[in-house]
XYZ file of C-alpha atoms in Angstrom:
241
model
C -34.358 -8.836 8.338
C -32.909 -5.559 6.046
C -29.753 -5.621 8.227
C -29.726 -9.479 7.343
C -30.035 -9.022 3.943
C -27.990 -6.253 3.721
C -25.058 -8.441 5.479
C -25.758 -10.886 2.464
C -25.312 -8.832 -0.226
C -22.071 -7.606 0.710
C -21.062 -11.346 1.244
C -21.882 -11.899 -2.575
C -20.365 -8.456 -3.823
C -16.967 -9.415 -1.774
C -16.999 -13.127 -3.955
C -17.898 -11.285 -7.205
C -14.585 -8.050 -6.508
C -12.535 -11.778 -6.016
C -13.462 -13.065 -8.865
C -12.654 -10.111 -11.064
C -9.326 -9.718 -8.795
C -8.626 -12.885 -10.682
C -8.418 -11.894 -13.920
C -5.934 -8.859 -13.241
C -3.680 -10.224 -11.248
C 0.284 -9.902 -12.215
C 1.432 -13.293 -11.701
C -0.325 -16.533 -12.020
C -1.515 -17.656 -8.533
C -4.173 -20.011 -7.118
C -8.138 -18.968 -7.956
C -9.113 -17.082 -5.241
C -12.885 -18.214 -5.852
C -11.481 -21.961 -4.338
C -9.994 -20.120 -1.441
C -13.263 -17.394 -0.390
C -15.867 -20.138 -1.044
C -15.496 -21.764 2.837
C -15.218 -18.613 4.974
C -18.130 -16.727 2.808
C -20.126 -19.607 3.255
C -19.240 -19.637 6.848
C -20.274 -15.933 7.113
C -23.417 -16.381 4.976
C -24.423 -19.049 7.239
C -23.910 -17.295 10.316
C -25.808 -14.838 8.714
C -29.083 -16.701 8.109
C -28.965 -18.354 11.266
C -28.406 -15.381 13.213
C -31.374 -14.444 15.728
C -33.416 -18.065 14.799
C -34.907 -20.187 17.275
C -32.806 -23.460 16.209
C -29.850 -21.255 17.382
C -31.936 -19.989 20.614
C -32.331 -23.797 21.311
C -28.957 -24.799 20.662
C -27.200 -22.117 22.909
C -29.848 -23.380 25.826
C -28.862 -26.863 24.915
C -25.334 -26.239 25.524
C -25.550 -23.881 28.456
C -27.596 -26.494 30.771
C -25.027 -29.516 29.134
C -22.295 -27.396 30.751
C -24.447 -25.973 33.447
C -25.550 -21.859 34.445
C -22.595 -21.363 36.439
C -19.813 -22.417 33.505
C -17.220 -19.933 33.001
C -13.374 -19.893 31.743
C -11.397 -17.079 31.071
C -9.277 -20.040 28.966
C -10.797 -18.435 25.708
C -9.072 -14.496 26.366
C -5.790 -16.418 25.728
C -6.549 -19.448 23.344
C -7.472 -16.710 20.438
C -3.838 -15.832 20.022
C -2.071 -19.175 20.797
C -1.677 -19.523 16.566
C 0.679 -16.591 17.535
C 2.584 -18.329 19.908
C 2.974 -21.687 17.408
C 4.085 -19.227 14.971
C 7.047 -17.670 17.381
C 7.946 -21.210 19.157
C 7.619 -22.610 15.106
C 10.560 -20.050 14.790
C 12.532 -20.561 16.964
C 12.502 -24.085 16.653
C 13.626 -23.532 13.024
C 10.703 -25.073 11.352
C 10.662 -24.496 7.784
C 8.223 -21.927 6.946
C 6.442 -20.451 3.200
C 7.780 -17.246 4.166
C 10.492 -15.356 6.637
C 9.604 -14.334 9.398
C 9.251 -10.371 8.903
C 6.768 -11.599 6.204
C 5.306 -13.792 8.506
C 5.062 -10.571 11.167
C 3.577 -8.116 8.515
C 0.720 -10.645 6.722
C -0.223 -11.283 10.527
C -0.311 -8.165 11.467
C -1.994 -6.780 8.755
C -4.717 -9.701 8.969
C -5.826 -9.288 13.031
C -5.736 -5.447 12.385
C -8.141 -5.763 9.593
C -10.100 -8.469 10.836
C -10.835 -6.433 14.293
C -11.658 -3.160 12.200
C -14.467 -5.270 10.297
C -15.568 -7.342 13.458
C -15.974 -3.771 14.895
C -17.788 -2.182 12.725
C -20.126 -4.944 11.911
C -20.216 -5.439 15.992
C -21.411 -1.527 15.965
C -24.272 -1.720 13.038
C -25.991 -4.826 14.258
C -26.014 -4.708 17.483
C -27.328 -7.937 18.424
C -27.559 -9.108 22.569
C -25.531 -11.214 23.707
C -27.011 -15.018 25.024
C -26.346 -13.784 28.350
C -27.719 -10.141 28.063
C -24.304 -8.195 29.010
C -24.672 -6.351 25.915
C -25.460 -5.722 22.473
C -22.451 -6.624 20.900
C -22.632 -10.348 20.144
C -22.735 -10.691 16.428
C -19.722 -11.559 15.315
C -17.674 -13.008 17.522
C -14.181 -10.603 18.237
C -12.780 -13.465 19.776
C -13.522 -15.971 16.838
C -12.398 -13.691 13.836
C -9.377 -12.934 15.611
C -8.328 -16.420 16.490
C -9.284 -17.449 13.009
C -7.181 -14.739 11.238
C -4.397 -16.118 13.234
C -4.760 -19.541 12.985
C -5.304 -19.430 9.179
C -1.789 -17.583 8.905
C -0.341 -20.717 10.622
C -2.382 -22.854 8.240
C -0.672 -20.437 5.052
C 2.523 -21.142 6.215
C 2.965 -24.973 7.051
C 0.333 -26.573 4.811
C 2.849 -27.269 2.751
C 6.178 -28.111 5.063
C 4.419 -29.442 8.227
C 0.411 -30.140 8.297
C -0.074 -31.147 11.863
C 1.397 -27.666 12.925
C -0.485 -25.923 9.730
C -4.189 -27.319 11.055
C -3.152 -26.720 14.754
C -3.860 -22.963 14.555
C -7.854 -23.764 13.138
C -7.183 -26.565 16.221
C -6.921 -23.106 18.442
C -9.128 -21.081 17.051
C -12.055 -23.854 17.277
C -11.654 -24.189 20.920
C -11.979 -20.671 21.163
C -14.959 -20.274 19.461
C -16.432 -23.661 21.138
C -15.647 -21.848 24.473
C -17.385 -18.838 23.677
C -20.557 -20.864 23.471
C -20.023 -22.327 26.461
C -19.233 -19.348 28.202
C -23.094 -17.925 26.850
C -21.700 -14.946 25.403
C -22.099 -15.793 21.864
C -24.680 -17.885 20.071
C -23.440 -20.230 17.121
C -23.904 -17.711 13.901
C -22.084 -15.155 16.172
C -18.953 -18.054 16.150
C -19.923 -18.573 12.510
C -19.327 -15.279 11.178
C -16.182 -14.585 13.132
C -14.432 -17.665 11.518
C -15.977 -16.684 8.397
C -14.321 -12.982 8.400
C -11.129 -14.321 10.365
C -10.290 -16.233 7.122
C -11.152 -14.633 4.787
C -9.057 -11.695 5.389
C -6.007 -13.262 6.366
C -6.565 -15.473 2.623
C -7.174 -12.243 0.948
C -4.038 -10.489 2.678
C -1.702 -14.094 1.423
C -3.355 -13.819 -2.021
C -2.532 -10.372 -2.537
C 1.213 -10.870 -0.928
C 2.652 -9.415 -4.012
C 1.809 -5.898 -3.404
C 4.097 -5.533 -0.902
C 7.252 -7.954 -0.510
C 9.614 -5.324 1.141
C 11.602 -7.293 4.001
C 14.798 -5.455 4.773
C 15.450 -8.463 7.176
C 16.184 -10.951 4.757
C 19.605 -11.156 5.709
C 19.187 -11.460 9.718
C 19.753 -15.165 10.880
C 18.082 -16.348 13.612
C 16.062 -13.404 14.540
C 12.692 -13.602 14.711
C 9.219 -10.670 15.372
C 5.935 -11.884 15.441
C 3.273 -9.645 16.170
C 0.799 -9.301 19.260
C -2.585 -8.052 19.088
C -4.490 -7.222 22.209
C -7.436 -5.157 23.008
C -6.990 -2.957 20.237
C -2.843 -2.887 21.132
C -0.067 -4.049 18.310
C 3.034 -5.663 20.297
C 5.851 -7.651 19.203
C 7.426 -10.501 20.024
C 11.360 -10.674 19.793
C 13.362 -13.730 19.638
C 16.863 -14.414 18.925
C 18.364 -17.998 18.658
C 22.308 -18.485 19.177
């Protein structure tokens, strides 16, 4: 119950440093309020229904509706198929809000962030898993990361192509669906990794601004999009002709 209500807390303290963020900011820009109030309610949720017995029955609802023996590895590679729309979005030459170094370093930036705080949240809660592998359910890696991704895609075609923009969440929510089917999360583990996954890739497009070096601006059809794997930063590298 402390760690619970500790987890809280820092949910409203983030909301209240974004609000103030607002009111110093150097250019005019979108309230960030509008854009933290889903994921921190996503996180807060996940947070009060973490360890409850409506969540014990639901995760024993859905393992018999898919049955003991269910298990995909389909998940390990769904969390970073936003990744892949993003390069193949690229290449294609779909019109983007930003190039694609800017693209590679906002991404990048995000899944790094967003494992160092699933991590370290992972590490002080220590919560068992549905399945009892181990003590590191709450949140979900998986979830946050395909979430982090998948709301870059959303930040960079809501405005030029919204099918492709909503496909990443698309992504990210079969990940997270899978995890519960696989038994090795329960749903406020899934709930909290969205949460986090979005809010720090909004937080890391709101603050853009801070750093806009791209020395690529003038490379054409090049394109490096970023690949993170257990704890490993990669790069994809395309080139069109």
């Amino acid at each position: 119950m402390t760690k619970r209500i500790s987890l809280i807390l820092i949910c409203f303290t983030l909301g209240n440093l974004f609000a103030q963020s607002d009111s110093t900011e150097i250019r005019p820009r979108t309230n960030l309020i509008k854009k933290s109030i889903l994921p921190l309610s996503l996180l807060t949720t996940g947070i009060l229904l973490s360890d409850s017995g409506w969540e014990q029955s639901l995760n024993a609802t859905i393992v018999d509706g898919v049955g003991n023996d269910f298990r995909t590895h389909i998940d390990d590679f769904s969390r970073y198929a936003p990744i892949a729309t993003l390069v193949i979005a690229n290449v294609a030459g779909v019109k983007a809000r930003h190039h694609w170094f800017d693209q590679t370093k906002k991404l990048a930036v995000s899944m790094i962030l967003t494992d160092v705080f699933t991590r370290a949240i992972k590490n002080s809660v220590y919560k068992l898993r549905p399945d009892g592998s181990d003590k590191n359910a709450f949140p979900s890696g998986h979830t946050s990361i395909a979430f982090a991704s998948g709301a870059a895609v959303y930040e960079e075609y809501k405005d030029t192509n919204r099918y492709l923009a909503y496909s990443g969440y698309g992504f990210a929510t079969l990940t997270g669906g899978l995890r519960l089917a696989n038994n090795k999360h329960y749903l406020s583990d899934v709930l909290a990794g969205a949460g986090i996954g979005i809010l720090v890739t909004r937080l890391v497009y709101h603050f853009d601004y801070l750093f806009q070096w791209n020395p690529f601006l003038k490379w054409k059809n090049v394109s490096l999009i970023p690949r993170y794997s257990d704890r490993t930063l990669g790069l994809y590298f395309s080139k069109s002709f």
